[in-house]
Short mmCIF file of C-alpha atoms in Angstrom, two decimals:
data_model
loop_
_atom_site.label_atom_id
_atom_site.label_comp_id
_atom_site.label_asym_id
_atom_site.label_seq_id
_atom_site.Cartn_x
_atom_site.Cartn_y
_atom_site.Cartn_z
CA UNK A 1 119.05 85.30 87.01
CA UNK A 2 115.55 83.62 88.22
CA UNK A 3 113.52 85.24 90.33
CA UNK A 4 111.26 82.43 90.98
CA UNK A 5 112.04 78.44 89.83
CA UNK A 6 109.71 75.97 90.54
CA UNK A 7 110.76 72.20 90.16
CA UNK A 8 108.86 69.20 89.20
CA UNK A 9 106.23 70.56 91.84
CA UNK A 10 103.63 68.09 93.38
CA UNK A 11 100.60 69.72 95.45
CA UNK A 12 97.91 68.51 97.23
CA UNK A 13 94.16 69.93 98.16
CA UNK A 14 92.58 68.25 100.74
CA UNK A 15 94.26 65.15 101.03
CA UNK A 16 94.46 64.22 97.42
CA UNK A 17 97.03 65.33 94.88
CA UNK A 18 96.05 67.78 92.64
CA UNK A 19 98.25 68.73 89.94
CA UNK A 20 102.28 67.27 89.69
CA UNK A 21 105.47 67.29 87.45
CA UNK A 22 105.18 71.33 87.38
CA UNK A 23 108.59 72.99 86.30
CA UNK A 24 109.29 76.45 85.40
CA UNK A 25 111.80 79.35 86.18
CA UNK A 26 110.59 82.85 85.86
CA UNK A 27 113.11 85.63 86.11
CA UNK A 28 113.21 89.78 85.49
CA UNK A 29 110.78 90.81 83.53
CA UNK A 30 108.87 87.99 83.27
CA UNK A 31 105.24 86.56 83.31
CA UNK A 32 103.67 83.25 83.60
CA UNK A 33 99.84 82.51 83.26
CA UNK A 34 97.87 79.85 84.35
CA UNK A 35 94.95 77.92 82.71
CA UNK A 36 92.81 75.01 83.61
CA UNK A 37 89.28 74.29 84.37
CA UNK A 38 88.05 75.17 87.96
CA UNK A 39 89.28 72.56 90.92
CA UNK A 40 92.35 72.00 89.22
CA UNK A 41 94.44 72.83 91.88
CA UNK A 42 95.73 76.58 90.28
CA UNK A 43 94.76 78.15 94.27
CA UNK A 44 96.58 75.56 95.57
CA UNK A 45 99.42 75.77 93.42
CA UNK A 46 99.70 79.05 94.03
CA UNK A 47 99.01 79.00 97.90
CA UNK A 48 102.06 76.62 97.49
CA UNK A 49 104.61 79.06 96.03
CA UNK A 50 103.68 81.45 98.23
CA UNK A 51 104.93 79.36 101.46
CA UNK A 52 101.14 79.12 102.64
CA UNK A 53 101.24 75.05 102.51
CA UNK A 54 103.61 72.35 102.04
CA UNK A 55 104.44 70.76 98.94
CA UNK A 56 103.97 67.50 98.40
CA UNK A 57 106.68 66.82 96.32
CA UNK A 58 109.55 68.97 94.09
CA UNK A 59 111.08 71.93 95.10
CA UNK A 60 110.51 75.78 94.92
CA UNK A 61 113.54 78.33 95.11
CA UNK A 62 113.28 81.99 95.78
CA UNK A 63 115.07 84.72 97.47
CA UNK A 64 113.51 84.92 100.83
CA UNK A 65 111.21 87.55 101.07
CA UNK A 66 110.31 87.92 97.53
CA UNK A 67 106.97 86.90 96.99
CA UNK A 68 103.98 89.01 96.96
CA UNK A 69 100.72 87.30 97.47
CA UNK A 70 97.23 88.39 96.49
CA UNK A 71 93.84 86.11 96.22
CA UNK A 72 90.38 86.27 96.37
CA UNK A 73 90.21 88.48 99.93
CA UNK A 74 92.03 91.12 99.58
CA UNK A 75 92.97 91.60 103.91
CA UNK A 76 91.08 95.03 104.12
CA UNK A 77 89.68 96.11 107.15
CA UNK A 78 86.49 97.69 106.34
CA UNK A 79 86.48 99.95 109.45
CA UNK A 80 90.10 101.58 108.44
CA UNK A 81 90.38 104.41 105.18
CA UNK A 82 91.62 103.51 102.38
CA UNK A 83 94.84 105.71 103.07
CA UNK A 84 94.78 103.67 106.44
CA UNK A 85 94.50 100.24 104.80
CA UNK A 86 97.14 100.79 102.40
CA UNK A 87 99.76 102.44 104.96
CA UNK A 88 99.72 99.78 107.20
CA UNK A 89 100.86 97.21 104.92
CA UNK A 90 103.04 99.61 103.82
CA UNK A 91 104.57 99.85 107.11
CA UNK A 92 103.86 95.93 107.46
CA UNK A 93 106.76 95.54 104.40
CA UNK A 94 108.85 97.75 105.38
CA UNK A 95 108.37 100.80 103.39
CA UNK A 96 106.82 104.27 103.52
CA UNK A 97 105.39 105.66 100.06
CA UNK A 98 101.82 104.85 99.12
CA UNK A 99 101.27 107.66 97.12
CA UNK A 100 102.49 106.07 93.71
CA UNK A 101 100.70 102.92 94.22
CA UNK A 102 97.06 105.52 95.04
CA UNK A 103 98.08 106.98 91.67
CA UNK A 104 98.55 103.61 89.82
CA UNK A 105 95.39 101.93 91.16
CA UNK A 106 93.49 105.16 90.09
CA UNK A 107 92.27 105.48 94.17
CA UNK A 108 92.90 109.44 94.47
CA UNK A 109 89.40 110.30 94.95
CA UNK A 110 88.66 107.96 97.69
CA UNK A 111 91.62 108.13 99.97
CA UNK A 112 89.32 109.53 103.04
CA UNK A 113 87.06 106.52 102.05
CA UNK A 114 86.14 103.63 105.46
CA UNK A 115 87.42 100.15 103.16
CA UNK A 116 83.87 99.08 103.74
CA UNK A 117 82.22 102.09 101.86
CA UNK A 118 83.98 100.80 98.77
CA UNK A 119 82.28 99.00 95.60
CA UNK A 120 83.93 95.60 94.71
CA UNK A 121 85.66 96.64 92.17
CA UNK A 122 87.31 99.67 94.10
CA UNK A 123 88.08 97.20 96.83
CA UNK A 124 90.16 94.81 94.04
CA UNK A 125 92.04 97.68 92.99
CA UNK A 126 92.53 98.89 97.01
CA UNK A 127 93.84 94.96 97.21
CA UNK A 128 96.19 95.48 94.36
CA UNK A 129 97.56 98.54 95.57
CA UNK A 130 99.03 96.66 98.34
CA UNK A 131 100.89 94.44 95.87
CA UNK A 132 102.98 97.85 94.51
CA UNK A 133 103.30 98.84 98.00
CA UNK A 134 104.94 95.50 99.26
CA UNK A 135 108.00 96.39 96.99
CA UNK A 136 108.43 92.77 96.49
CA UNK A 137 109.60 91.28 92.91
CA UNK A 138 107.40 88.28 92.53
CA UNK A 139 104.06 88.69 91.66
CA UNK A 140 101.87 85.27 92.88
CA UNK A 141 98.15 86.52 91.99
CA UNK A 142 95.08 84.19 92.23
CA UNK A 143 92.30 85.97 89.85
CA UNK A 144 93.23 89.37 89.74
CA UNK A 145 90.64 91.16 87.62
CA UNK A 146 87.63 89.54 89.82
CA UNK A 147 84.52 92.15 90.03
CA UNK A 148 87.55 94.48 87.96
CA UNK A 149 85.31 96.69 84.98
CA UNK A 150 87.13 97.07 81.32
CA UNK A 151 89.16 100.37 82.53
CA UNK A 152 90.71 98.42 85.57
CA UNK A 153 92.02 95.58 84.00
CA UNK A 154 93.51 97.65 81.46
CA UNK A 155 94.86 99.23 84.83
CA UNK A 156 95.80 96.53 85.98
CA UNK A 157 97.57 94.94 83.05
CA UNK A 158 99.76 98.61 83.28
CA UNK A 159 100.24 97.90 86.61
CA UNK A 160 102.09 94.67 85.73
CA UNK A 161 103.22 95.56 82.69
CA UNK A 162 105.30 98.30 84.93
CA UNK A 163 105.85 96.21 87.29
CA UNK A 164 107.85 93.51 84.94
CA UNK A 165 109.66 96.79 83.58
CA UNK A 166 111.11 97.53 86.72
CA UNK A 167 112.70 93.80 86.48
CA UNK A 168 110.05 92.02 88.62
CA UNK A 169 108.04 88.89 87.40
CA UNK A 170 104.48 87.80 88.26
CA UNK A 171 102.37 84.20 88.33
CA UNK A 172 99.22 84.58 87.88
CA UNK A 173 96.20 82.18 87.38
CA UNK A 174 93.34 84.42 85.25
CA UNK A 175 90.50 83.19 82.57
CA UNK A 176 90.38 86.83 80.75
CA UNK A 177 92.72 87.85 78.40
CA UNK A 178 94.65 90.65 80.04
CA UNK A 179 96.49 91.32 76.82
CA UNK A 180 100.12 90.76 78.11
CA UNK A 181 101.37 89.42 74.92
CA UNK A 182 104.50 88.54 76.42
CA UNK A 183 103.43 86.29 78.82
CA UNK A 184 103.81 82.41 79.07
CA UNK A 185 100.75 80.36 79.69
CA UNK A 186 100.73 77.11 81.36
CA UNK A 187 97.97 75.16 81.02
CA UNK A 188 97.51 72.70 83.94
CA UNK A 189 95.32 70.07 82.57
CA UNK A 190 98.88 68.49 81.09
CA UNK A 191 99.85 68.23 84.94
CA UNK A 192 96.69 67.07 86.52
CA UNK A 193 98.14 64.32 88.73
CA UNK A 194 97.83 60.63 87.36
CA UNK A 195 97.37 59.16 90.84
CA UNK A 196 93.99 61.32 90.95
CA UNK A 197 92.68 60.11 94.46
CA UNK A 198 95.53 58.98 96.02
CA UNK A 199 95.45 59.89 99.06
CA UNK A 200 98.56 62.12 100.53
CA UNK A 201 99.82 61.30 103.79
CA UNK A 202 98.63 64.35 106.00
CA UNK A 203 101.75 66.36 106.93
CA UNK A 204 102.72 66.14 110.48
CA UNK A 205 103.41 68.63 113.02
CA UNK A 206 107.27 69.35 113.12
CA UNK A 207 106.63 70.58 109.48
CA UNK A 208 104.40 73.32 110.74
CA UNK A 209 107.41 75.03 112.40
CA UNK A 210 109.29 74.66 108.99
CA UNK Y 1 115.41 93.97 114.34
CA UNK Y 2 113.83 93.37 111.07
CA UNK Y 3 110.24 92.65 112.10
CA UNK Y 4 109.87 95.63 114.61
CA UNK Y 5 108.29 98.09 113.02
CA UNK Y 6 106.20 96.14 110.89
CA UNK Y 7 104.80 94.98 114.35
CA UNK Y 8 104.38 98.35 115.79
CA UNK Y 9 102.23 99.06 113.23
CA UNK Y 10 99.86 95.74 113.12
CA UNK Y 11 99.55 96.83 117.07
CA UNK Y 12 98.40 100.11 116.26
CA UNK Y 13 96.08 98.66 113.32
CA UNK Y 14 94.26 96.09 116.26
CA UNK Y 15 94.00 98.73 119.05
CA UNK Y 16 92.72 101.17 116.18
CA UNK Y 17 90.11 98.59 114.95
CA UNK Y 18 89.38 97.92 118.46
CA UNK Y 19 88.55 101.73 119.23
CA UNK Y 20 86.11 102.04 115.73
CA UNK Y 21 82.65 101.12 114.86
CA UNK Y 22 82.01 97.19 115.56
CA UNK Y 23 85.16 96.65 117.03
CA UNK Y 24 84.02 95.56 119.84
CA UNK Y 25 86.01 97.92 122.83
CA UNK Y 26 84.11 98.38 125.92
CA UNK Y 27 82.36 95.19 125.55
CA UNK Y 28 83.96 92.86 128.23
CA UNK Y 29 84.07 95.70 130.17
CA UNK Y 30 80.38 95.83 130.22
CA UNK Y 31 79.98 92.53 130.78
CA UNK Y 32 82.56 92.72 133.95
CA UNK Y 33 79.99 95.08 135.26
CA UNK Y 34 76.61 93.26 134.46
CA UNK Y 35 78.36 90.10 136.04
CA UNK Y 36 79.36 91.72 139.61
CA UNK Y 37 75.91 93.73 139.74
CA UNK Y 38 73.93 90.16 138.80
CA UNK Y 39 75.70 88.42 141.84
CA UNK Y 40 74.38 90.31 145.05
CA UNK Y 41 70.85 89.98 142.98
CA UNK Y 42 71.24 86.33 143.27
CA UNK Y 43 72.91 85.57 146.55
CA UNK Y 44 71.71 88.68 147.95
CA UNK Y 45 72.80 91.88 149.67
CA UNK Y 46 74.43 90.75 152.44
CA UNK Y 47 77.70 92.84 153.13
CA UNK Y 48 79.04 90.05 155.14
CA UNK Y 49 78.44 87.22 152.37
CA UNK Y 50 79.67 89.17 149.43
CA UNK Y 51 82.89 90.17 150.77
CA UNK Y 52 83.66 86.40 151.16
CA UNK Y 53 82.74 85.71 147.79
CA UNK Y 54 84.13 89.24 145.93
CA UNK Y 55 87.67 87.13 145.23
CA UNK Y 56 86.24 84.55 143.11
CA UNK Y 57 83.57 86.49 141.48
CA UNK Y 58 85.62 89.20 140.73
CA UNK Y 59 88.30 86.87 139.20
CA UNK Y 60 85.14 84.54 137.15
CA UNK Y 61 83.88 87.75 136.15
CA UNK Y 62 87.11 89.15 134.45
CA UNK Y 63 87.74 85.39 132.98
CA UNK Y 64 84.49 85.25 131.46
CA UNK Y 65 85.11 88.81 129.83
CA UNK Y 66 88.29 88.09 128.41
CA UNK Y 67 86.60 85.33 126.94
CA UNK Y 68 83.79 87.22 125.34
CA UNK Y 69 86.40 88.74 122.45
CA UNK Y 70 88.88 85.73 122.31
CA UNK Y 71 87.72 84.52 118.98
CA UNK Y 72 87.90 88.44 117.35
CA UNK Y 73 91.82 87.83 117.71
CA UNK Y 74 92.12 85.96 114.60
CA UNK Y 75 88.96 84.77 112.83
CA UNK Y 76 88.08 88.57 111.59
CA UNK Y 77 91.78 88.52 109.98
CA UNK Y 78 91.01 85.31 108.59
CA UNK Y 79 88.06 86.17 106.60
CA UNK Y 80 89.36 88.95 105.24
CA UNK Y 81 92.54 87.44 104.06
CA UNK Y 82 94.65 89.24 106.00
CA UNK Y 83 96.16 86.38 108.18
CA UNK Y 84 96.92 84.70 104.78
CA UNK Y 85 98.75 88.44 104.20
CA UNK Y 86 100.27 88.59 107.36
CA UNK Y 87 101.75 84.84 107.18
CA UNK Y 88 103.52 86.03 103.81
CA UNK Y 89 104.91 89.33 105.28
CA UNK Y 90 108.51 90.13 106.62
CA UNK Y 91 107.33 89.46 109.94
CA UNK Y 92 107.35 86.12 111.98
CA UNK Y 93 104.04 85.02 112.29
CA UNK Y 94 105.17 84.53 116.17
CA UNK Y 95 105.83 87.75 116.57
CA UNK Y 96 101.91 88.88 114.41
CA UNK Y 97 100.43 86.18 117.15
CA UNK Y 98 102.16 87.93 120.34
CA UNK Y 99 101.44 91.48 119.09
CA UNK Y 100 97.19 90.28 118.93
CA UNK Y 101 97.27 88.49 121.80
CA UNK Y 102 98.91 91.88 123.56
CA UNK Y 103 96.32 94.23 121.84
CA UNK Y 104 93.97 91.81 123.19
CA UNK Y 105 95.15 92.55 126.49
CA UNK Y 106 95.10 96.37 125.89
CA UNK Y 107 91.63 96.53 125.10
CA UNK Y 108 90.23 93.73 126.90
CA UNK Y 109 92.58 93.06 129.93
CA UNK Y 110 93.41 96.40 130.79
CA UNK Y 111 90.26 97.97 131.15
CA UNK Y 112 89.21 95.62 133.52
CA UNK Y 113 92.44 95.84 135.47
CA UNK Y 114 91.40 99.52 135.92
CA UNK Y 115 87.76 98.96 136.45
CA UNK Y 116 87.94 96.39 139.04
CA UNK Y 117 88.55 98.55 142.12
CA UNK Y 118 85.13 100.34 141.25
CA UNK Y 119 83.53 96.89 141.00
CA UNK Y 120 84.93 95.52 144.18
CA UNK Y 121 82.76 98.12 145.65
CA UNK Y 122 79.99 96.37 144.57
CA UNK Y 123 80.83 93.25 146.18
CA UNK Y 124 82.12 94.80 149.66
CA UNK Y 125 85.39 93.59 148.76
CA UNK Y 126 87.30 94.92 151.83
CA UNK Y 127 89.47 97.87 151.10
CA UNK Y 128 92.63 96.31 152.16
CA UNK Y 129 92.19 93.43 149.20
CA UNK Y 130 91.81 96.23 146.64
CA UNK Y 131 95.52 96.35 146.12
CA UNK Y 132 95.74 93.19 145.80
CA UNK Y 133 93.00 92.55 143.54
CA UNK Y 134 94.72 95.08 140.93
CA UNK Y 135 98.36 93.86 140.82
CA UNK Y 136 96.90 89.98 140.47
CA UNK Y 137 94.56 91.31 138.15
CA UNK Y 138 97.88 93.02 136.03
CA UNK Y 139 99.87 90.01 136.81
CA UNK Y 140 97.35 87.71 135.54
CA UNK Y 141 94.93 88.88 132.77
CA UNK Y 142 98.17 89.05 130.30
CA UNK Y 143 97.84 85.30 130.39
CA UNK Y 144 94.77 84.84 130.02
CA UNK Y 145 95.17 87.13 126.46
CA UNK Y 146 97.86 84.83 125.52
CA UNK Y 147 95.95 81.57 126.38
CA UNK Y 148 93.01 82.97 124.62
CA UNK Y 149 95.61 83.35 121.68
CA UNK Y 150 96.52 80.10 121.55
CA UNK Y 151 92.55 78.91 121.82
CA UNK Y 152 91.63 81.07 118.93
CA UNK Y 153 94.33 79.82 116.89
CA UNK Y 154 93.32 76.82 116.86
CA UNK Y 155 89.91 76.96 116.44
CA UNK Y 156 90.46 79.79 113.51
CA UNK Y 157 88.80 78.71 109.95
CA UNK Y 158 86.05 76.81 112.24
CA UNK Y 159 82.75 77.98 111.42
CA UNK Y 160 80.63 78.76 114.98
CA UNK Y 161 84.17 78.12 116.60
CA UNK Y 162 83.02 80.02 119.35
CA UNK Y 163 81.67 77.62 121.76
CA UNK Y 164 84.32 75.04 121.36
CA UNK Y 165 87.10 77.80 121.86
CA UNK Y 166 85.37 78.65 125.30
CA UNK Y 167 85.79 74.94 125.83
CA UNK Y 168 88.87 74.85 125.17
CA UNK Y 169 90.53 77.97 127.08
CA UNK Y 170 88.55 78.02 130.35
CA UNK Y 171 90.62 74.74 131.64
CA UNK Y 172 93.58 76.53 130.41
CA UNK Y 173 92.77 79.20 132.68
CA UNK Y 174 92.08 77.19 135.87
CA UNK Y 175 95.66 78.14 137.75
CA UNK Y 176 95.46 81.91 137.18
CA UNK Y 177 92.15 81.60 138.89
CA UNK Y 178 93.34 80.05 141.23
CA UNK Y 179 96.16 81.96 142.11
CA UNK Y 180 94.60 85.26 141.39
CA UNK Y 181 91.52 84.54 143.99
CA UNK Y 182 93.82 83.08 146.14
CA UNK Y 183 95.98 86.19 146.49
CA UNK Y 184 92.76 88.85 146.61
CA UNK Y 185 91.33 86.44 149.52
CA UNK Y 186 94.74 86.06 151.20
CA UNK Y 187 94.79 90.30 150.67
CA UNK Y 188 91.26 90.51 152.45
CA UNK Y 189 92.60 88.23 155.05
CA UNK Y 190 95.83 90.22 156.12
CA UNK Y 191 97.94 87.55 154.61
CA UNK Y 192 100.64 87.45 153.00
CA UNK Y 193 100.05 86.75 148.76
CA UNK Y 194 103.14 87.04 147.81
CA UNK Y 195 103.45 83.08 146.82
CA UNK Y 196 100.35 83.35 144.65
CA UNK Y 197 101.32 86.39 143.14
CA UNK Y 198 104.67 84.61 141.93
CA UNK Y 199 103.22 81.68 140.49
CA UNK Y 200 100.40 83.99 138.76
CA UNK Y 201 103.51 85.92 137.57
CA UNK Y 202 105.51 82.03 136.74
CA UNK Y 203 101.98 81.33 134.39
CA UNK Y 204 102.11 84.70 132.58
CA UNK Y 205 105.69 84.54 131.47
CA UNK Y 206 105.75 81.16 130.62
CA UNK Y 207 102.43 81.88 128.06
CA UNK Y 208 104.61 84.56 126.85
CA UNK Y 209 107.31 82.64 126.05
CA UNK Y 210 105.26 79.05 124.54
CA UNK Y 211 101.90 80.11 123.62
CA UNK Y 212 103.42 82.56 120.04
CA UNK Y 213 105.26 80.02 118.75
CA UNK Y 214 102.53 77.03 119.53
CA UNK Y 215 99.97 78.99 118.32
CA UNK Y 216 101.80 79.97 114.87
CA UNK Y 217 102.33 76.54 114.12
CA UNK Y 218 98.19 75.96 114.77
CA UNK Y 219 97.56 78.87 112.34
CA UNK Y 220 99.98 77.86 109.50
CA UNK Y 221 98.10 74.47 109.87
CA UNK Y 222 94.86 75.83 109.58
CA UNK Y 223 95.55 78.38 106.57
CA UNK Y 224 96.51 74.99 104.17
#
């Protein structure tokens, strides 16, 4: 069964299409990787699956509710404790235990830690944590392993590696080698979109409510 | 109820980022203050004069301090991602907007509610109006959170958004001002208020019931 299935997928940055014709179906267990040169339109195809803007064209089918989505800020409040950041979206998803995702992320020692005291790295692996709290199946990561040292993307990798153990799947769009052997990569330069600066018609209001 | 206590808890995330370092608590309170201590310097000290005016400087005073902290309801949560977050979560985002725009309230509205009895004082507003300076106060500053909401929303992502938000919300807020110095005066007057007061009350719950879902469709616009 598919977790995620993307169809002939169109999508658009800033008026102008970016990449199109993008199909794939990722179920349990699964893990797809994409490539391509900066200003491609990976972001935006992955703002796309994750409901944040409209496609342009194609369609994308998952369970409601089963997308986790992580990018470049990681929506920490500096002010709050680690513990604090990480229980509230927690609570935000439904759920209750943190303590497995504090062990996973290797964040024991600063649990009392304000977000803000944090080093960039610590506060990428704070932002991951949140993923393994959400409890959702579908990974959709933009550039995990940003500011991440050696150790933590090995973490990390574990952390998905798990993750697609326990039957869930992730997207991801990464330049390192995070040495998940099993994953699928997708290189986007085959879909950069032929009609390159054709402009999209700007989506109109009603769809906002969609 | 699904989204309930998911919301619960981003309401007791704002009020506790509110309450910390930076976050801004106290602020429009302040401001409240400087404002109805700055008047009688200006149009000076005369009891007689100020109590005339202590309705509508009293009400401009708490409009202008809501409006200090409007654009804090959703521009720090879109810089750090969060809004981005918080549109993906099991929660409607209507439902994320009307729990900001009510810890808005808490911290900014509120406060001032409570306050403005003191600050009457200052402005010899006659005792008899204090009354109804507090329930128009509580009937009215929950709209002006909501408004503010809806303002902020739209102008979130806009860099120095500030001044064109304040542009945007004070003609917004022209009927509760209205209404609100309308009933304090009628109050100091030995009127009755009870027709401004319901019309204050009509604005507030019709913001409740428009401004979440018009102002989640101007943040899922501005987060593509």
């Amino acid at each position: 069964m598919s977790l995620l299935s993307v169809h002939d997928l169109a999508v658009a940055r800033g008026g102008m299409r970016a990449v199109e014709g993008v199909t794939f179906t990722l179920g349990a267990g699964q893990a797809l990787i994409l490539r391509g040169p900066n200003g491609i339109g990976k972001t935006t195809l992955l703002r796309t699956v994750a409901g944040l803007q409209p496609a342009v064209a194609g369609r994308i089918e998952a369970a409601p509710d089963a997308i986790a989505y992580a990018a470049h800020a990681d929506g920490l409040k500096t002010a709050l404790t680690v513990t604090e950041n990480l229980r509230f979206w927690a609570q935000v998803f439904g759920r209750a235990e943190i303590a497995a995702a504090v062990e996973a992320m290797n964040l024991r020692d600063l649990t009392g830690r304000p977000a803000g005291t944090l080093s960039a790295g610590q506060k990428r692996r704070l932002g991951l944590a949140r993923l393994l709290v959400s409890g959702r199946p579908v990974w959709v990561l933009d550039e995990p392993t940003v500011s991440l040292d050696a150790d933590s993307v090995a973490l990390f990798a574990g952390a998905v590696r798990a993750h697609l153990g326990q039957g869930g799947a992730a997207l991801m769009a990464t330049h390192i080698d995070l040495g998940l052997p099993e994953a699928e990569v997708l290189d986007l330069m085959a879909h950069r979109a032929s009609s390159t600066g054709r402009v999209v018609k700007p989506a109109g209001f009603n769809e906002a409510f969609a | 109820m699904p989204g309930h206590p998911a919301m619960i808890a981003l309401l007791l995330r704002d009020l506790k980022l509110a309450t910390r370092a930076g976050g801004g608590f106290g602020l429009g309170l302040a401001f409240f203050l400087i404002v109805c201590t700055l008047v009688p310097f200006g149009v000076g000290p005369q009891a007689e004069m100020l109590s005339r005016i202590a309705p509508g400087i009293l009400w401009v005073g708490a409009l202008l301090a809501c409006l200090l902290s409007l654009d804090r309801i959703f521009a720090l949560d879109f810089e750090d991602g969060s809004l981005d977050l918080l549109a993906t979560a099991p929660m409607p985002l209507e439902g994320a907007v009307a729990v900001k725009a009510a810890a808005h309230w808490i911290t900014t509205g509120l406060p001032l509610v409570l306050a403005a009895p003191l600050f009457g004082m200052l402005l010899h507003l006659p005792a008899r109006a204090v009354p109804y300076l507090l329930i128009s106060l509580l009937i009215g500053t929950p709209a002006l959170s909501m408004l503010g909401a809806f303002g902020a929303a739209i102008t979130v992502g806009l860099r120095r958004g500030g001044l064109l938000l304040s542009l945007l919300v004070l003609p917004l807020y022209v009927p509760t001002l209205l209404f609100g110095a309308e009933a304090v005066r009628r109050g100091a007057a030995g009127m009755d208020a009870t027709t401004p007061l319901v019309f204050q009350a009509a604005i507030t719950l019709l913001t409740c019931a428009l401004i979440p879902f018009a102002a989640a469709a101007a943040i899922r616009i501005n987060l593509r």
